mmCIF file of C-alpha atoms in Angstrom:
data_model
loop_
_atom_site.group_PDB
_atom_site.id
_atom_site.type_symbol
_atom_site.label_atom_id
_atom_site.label_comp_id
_atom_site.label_asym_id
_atom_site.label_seq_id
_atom_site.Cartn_x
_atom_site.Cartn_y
_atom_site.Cartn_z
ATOM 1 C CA UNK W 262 69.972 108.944 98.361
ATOM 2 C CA UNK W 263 73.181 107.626 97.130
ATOM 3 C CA UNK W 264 72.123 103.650 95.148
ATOM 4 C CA UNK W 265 74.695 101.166 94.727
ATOM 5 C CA UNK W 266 74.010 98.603 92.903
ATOM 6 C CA UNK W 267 76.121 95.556 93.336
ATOM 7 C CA UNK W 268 76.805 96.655 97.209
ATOM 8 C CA UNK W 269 78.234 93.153 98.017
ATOM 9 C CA UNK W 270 80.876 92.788 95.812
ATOM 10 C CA UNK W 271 84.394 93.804 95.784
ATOM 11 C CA UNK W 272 83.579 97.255 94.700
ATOM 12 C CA UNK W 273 80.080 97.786 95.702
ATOM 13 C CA UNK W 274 80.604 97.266 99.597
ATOM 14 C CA UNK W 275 83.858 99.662 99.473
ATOM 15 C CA UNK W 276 81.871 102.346 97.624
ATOM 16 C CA UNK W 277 78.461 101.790 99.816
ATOM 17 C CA UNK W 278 81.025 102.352 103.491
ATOM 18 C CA UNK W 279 83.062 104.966 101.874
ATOM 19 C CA UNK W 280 79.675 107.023 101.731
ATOM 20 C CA UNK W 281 78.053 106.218 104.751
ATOM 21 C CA UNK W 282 81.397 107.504 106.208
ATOM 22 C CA UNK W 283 80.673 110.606 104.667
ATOM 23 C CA UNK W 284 77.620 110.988 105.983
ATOM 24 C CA UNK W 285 75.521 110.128 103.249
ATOM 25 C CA UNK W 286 72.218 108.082 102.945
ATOM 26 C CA UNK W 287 72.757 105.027 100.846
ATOM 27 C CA UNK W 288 70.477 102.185 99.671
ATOM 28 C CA UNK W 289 72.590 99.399 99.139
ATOM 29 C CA UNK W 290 71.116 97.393 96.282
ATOM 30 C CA UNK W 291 72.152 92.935 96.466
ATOM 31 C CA UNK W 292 71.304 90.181 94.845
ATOM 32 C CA UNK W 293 70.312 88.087 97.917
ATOM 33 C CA UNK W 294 68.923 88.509 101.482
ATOM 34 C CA UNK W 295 71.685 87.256 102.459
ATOM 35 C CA UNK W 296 73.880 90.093 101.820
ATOM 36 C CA UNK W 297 71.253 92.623 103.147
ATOM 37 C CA UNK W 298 72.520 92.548 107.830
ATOM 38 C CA UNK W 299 75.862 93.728 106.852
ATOM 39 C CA UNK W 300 75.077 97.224 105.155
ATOM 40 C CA UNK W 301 71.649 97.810 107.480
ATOM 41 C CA UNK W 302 74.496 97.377 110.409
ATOM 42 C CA UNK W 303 75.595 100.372 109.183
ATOM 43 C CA UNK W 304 72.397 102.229 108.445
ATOM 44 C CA UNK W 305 71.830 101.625 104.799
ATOM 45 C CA UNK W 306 68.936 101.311 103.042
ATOM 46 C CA UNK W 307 68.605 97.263 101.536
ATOM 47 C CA UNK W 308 67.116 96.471 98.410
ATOM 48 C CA UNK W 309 67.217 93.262 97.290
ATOM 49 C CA UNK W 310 67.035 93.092 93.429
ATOM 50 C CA UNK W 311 67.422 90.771 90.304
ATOM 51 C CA UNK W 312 69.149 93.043 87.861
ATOM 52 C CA UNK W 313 66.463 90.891 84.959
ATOM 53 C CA UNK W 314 63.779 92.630 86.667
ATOM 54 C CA UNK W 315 62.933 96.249 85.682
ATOM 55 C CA UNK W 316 59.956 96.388 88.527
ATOM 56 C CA UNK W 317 62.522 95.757 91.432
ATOM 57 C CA UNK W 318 65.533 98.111 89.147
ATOM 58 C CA UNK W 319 63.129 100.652 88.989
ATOM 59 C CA UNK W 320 61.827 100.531 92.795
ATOM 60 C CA UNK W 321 65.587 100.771 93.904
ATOM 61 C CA UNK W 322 66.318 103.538 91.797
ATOM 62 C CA UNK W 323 63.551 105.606 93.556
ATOM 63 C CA UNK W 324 64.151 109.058 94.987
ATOM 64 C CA UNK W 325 67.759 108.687 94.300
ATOM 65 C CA UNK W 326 70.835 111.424 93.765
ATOM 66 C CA UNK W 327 73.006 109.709 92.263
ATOM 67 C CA UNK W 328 73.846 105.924 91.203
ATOM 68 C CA UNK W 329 76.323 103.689 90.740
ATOM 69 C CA UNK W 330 75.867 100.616 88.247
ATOM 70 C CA UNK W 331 77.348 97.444 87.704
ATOM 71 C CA UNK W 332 76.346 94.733 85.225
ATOM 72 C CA UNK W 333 78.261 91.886 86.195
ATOM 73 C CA UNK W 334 78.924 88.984 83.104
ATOM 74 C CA UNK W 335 76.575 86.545 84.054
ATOM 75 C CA UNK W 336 79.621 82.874 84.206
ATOM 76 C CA UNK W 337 77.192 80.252 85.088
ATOM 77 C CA UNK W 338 75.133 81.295 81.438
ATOM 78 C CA UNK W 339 75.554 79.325 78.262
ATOM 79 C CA UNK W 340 75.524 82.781 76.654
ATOM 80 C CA UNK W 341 76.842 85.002 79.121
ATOM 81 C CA UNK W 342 77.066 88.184 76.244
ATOM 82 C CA UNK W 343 73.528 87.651 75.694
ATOM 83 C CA UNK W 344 72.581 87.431 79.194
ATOM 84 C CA UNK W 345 74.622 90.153 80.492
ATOM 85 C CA UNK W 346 73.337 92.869 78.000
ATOM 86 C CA UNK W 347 69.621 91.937 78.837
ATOM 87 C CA UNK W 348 70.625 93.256 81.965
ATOM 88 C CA UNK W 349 72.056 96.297 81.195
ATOM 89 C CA UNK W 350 68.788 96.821 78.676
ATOM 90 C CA UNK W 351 67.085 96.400 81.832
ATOM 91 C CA UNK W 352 69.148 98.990 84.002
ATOM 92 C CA UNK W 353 68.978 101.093 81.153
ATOM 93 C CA UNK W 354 65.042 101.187 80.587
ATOM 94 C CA UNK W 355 64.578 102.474 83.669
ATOM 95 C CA UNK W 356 67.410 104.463 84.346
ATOM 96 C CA UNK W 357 65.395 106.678 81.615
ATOM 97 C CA UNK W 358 62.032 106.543 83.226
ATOM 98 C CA UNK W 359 63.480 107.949 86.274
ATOM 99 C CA UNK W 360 67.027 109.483 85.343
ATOM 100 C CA UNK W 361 68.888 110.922 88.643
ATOM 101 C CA UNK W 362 70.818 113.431 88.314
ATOM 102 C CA UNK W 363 74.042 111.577 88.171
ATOM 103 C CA UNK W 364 74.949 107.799 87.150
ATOM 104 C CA UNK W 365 78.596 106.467 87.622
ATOM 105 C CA UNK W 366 79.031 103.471 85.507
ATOM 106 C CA UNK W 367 81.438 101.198 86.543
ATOM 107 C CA UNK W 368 83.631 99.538 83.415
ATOM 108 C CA UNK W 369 86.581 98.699 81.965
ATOM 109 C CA UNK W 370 90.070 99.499 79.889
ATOM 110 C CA UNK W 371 89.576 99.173 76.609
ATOM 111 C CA UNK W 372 85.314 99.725 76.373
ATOM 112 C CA UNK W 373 85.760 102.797 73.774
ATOM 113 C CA UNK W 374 86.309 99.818 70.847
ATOM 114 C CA UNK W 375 82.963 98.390 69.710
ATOM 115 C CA UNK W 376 84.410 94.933 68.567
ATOM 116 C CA UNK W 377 87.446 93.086 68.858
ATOM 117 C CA UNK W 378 87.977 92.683 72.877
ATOM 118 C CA UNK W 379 85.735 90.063 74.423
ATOM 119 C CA UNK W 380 84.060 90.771 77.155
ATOM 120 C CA UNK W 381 84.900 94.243 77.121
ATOM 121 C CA UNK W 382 82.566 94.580 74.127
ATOM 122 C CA UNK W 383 80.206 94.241 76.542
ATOM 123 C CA UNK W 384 81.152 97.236 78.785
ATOM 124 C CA UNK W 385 81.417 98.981 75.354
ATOM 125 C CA UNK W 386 77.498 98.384 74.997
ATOM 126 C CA UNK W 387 77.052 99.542 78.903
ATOM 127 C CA UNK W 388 78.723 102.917 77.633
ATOM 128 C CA UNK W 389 76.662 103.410 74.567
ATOM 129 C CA UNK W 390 73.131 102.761 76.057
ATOM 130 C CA UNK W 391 73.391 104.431 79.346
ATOM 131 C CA UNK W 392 74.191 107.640 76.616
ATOM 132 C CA UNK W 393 70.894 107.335 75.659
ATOM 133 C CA UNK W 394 69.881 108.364 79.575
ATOM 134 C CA UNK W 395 69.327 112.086 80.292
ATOM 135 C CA UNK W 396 71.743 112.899 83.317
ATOM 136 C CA UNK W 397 75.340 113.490 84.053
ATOM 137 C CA UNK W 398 77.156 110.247 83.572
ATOM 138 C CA UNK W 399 80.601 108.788 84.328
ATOM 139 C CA UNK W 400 82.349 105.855 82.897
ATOM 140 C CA UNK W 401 85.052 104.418 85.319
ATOM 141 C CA UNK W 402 87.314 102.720 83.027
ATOM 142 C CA UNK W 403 89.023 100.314 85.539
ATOM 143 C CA UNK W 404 92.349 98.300 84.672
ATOM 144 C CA UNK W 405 92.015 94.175 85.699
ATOM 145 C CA UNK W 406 91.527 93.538 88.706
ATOM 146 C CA UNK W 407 94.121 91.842 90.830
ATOM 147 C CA UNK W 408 91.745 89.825 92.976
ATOM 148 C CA UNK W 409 91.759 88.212 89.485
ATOM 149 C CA UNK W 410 94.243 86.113 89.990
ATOM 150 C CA UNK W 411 92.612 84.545 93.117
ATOM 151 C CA UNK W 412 91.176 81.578 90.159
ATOM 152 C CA UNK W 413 94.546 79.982 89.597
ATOM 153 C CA UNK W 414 96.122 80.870 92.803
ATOM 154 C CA UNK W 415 95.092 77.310 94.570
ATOM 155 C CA UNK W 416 97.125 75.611 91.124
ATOM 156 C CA UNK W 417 100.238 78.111 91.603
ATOM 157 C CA UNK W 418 100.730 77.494 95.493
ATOM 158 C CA UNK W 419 99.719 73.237 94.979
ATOM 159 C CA UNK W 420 101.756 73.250 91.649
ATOM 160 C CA UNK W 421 104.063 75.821 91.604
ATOM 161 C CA UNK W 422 102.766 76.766 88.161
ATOM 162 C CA UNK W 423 101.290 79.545 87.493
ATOM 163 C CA UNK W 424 99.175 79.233 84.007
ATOM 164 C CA UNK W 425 98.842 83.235 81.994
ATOM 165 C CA UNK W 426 96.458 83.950 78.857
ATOM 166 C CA UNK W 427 98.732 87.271 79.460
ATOM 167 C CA UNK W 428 101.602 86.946 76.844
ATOM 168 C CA UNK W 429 104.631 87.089 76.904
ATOM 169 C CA UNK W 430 105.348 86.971 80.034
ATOM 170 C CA UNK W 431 107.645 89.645 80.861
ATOM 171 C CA UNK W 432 105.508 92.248 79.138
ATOM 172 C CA UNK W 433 103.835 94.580 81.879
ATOM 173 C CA UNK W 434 100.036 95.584 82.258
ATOM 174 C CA UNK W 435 97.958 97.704 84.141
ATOM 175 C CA UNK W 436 96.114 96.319 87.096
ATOM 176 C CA UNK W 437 94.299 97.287 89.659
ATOM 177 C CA UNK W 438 93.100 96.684 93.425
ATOM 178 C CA UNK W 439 89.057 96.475 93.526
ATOM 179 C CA UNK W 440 89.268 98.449 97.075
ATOM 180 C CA UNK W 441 91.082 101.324 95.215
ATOM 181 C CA UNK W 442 88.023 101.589 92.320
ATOM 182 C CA UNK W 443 85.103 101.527 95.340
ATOM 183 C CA UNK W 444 87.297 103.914 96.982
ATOM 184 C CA UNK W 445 87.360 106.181 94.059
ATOM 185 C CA UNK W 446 83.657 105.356 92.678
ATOM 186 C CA UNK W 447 82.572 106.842 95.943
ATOM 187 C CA UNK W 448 84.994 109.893 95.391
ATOM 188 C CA UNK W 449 83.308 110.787 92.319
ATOM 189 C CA UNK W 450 79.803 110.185 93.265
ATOM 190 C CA UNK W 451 80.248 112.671 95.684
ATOM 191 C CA UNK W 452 81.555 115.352 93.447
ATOM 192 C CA UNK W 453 78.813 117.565 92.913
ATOM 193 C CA UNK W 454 80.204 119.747 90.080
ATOM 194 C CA UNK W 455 79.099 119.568 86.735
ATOM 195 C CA UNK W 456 81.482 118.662 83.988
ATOM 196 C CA UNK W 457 81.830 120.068 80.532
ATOM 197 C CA UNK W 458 82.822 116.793 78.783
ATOM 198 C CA UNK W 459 79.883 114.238 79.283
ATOM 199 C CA UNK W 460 80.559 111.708 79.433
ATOM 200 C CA UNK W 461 83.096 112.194 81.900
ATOM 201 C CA UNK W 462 85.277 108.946 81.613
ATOM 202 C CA UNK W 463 88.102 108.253 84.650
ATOM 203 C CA UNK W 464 90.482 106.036 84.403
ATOM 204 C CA UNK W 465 92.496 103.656 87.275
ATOM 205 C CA UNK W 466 95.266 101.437 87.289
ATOM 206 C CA UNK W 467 98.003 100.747 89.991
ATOM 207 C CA UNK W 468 101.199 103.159 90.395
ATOM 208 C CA UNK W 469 103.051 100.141 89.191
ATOM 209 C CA UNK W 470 102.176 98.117 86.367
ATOM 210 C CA UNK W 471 103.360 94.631 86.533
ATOM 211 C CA UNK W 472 104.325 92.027 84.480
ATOM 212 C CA UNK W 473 103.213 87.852 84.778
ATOM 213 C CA UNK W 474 106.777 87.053 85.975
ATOM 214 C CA UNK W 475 106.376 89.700 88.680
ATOM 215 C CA UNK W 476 103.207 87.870 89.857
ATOM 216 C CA UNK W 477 104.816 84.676 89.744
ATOM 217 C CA UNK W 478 107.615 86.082 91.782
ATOM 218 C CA UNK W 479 105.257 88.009 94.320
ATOM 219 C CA UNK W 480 103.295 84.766 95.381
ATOM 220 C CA UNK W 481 105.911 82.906 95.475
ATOM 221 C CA UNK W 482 107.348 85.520 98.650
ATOM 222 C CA UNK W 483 104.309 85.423 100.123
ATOM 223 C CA UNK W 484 104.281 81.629 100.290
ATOM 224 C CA UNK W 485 107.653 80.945 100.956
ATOM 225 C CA UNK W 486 107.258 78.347 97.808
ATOM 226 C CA UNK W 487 108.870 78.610 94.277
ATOM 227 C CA UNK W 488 106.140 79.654 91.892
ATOM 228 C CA UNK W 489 107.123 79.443 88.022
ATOM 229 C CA UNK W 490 104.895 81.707 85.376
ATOM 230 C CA UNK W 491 103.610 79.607 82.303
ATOM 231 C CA UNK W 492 102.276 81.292 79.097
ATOM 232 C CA UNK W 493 99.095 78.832 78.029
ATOM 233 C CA UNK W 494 99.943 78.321 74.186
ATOM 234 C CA UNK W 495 97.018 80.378 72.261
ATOM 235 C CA UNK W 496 96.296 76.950 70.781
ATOM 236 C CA UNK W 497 95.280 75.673 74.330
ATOM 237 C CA UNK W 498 93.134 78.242 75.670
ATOM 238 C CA UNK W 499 90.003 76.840 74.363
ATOM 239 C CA UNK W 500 90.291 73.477 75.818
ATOM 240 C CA UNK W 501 91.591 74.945 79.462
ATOM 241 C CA UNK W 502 89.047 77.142 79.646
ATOM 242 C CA UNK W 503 85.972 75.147 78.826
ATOM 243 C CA UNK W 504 88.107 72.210 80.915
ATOM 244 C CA UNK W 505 87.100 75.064 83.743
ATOM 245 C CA UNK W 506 83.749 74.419 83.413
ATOM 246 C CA UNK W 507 83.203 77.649 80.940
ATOM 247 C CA UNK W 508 80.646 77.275 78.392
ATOM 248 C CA UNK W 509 82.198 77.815 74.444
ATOM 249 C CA UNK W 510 80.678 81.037 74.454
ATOM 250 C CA UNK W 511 82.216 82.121 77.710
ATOM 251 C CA UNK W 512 85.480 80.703 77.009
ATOM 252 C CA UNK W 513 85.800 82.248 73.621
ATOM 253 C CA UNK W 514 85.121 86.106 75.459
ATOM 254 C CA UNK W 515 88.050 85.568 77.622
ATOM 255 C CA UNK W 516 90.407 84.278 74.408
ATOM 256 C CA UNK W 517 89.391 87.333 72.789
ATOM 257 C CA UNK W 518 89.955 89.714 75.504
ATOM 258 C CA UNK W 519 93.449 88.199 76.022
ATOM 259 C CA UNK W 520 93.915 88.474 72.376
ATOM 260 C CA UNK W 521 93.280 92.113 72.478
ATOM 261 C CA UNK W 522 95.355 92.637 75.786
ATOM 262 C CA UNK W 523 98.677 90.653 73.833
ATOM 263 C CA UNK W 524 97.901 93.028 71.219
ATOM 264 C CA UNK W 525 98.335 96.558 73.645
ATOM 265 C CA UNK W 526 94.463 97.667 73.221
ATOM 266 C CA UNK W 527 93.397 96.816 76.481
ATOM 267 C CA UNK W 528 94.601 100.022 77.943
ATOM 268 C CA UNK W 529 93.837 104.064 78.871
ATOM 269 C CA UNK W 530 91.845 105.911 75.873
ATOM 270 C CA UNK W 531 94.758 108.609 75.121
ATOM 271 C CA UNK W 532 93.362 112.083 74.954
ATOM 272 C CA UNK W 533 89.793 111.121 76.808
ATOM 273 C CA UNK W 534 90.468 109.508 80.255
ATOM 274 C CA UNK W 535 91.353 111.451 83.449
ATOM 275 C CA UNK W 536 93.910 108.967 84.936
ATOM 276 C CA UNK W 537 94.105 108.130 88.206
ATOM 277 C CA UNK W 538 96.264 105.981 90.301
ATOM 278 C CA UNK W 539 95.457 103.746 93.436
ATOM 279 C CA UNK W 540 98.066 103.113 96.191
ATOM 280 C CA UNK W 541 97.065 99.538 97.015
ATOM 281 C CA UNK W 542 100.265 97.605 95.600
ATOM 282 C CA UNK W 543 100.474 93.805 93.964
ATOM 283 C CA UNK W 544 102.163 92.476 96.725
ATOM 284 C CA UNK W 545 98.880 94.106 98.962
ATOM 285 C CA UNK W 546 96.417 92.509 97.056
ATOM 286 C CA UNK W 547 97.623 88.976 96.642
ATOM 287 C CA UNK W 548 98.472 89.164 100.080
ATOM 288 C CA UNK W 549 95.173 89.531 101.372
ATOM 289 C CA UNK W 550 93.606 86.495 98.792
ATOM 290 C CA UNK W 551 96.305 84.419 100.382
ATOM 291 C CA UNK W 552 95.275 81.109 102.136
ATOM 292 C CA UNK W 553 96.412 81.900 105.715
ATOM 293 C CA UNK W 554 98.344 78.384 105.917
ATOM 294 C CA UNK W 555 99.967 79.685 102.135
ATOM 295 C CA UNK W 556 103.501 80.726 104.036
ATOM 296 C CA UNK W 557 103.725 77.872 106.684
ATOM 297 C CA UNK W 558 105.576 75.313 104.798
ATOM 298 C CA UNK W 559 108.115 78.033 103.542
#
């Protein structure tokens, strides 16, 4: 039994019908009942599972061969660290009272530094405690995603402004397309071969990397509208942010990632990571988090 936790997300729910493709049983672990008729349409197994509870971790992670985690940051918490790495504790704990013979974590660029990088701290402490569990792990190291830019896409295409933490502008980054990680995730969970390096950490970006002024220019062809970047002064970030609706303690994880990505360490581990590339391209992406009225006024 292959278990996916986080089936209905962006990655989850590409991993979960990659496998079944294959062939392969998979329980297909969500948050809500909601989410459960779309995966038993195509014969999964549905769990439905708070990732605070070890009970209902530990009943999904029954009789399975491998397993794919995700500990999504908690936004709607005052203290969305805190919150987030009770629930990898959680995942962890009984990850070790019933290791499988393979876990796939899924995380981020950048989670080999233990300070320093916001949020990604947090996939940092994903890394280190699921080390403590006695099976063959991977880390996925995945490059930003660029659904991403789906939460100011309603102020570029109303605006024609489109607000970056990402400076300066012209400088390029890696990104990614969350179809192209699930795609991948499944890849490895079905390679059965054991590894000499455990961890095993992969790495994927896009071919291309891309810069703020090429995302600027790519919704603006898509919408037939002129779309101008804008680098947020550092001084500003704060107040946008929690304007947003983020708490201070959520706000101040993103400043601090961005910090770390305008200072060049949000990127591939040299001399660890097995790279990879995926094919889906920027223009792709955006394309398909488009409002389908977004080109009619063009």
């Amino acid at each position: 039994m292959f278990v996916i936790f986080g089936a209905g997300g962006n990655v989850g729910k590409v991993s979960v019908a990659a496998l079944r493709r294959a062939g392969r049983d998979v329980r297909a672990v969500v948050h809500s009942v909601a989410q459960a008729d779309a995966f038993e349409r195509i014969g999964c197994d549905v769990v439905v599972a708070d990732l605070n509870d070890r009970a209902a971790v530990a009943r999904a992670l029954e009789d399975a061969h491998a397993v794919q985690v995700v500990c999504p940051l908690p936004r709607h918490d005052e203290d969305p660290a805190n919150a987030m790495r009770s629930m990898i504790d959680v995942s962890v704990e009984a990850l070790r009272a019933n290791p499988p013979p393979h876990v796939l974590a899924l995380s981020d660029y950048g989670a080999e530094h233990p300070s320093g990088t916001g949020i990604t701290t947090l996939f940092h402490y994903l890394e280190t405690q699921l080390g403590t569990v006695d099976t063959r792990l991977t880390f996925l190291r995945a490059a930003e995603h660029m659904h991403n830019w789906a939460r100011v896409l309603p102020l570029a295409l109303s605006k024609g402004v489109l607000p970056s933490l990402h400076h300066p502008l012209e400088k390029r980054f890696p990104t990614v397309a969350a179809q192209d990680v699930g795609a991948l995730a499944a890849q490895l969970l079905l390679d059965g071969e054991p590894r000499e390096r455990s961890p095993r950490v992969v790495s994927i970006e896009s071919e291309v990397r891309v810069s703020v002024n090429d995302v600027a220019h790519t919704i603006g062809e898509l919408s037939g509208r002129p779309v101008v970047p804008h680098a947020v002064p550092r001084e500003q970030w704060a107040a946008m942010l929690e304007g947003a609706g983020l708490s201070e303690k959520h706000a101040r994880l993103i400043a601090d990632l961005y910090d770390a990505h305008n200072a060049g360490r949000i990127d591939v581990q040299a001399g660890v990571s097995e790279r990879r590339f995926g094919p889906t391209t920027l223009a792709q992406a955006l394309a398909a988090i488009m409002p389908q009225d977004a080109g009619q006024n063009g």
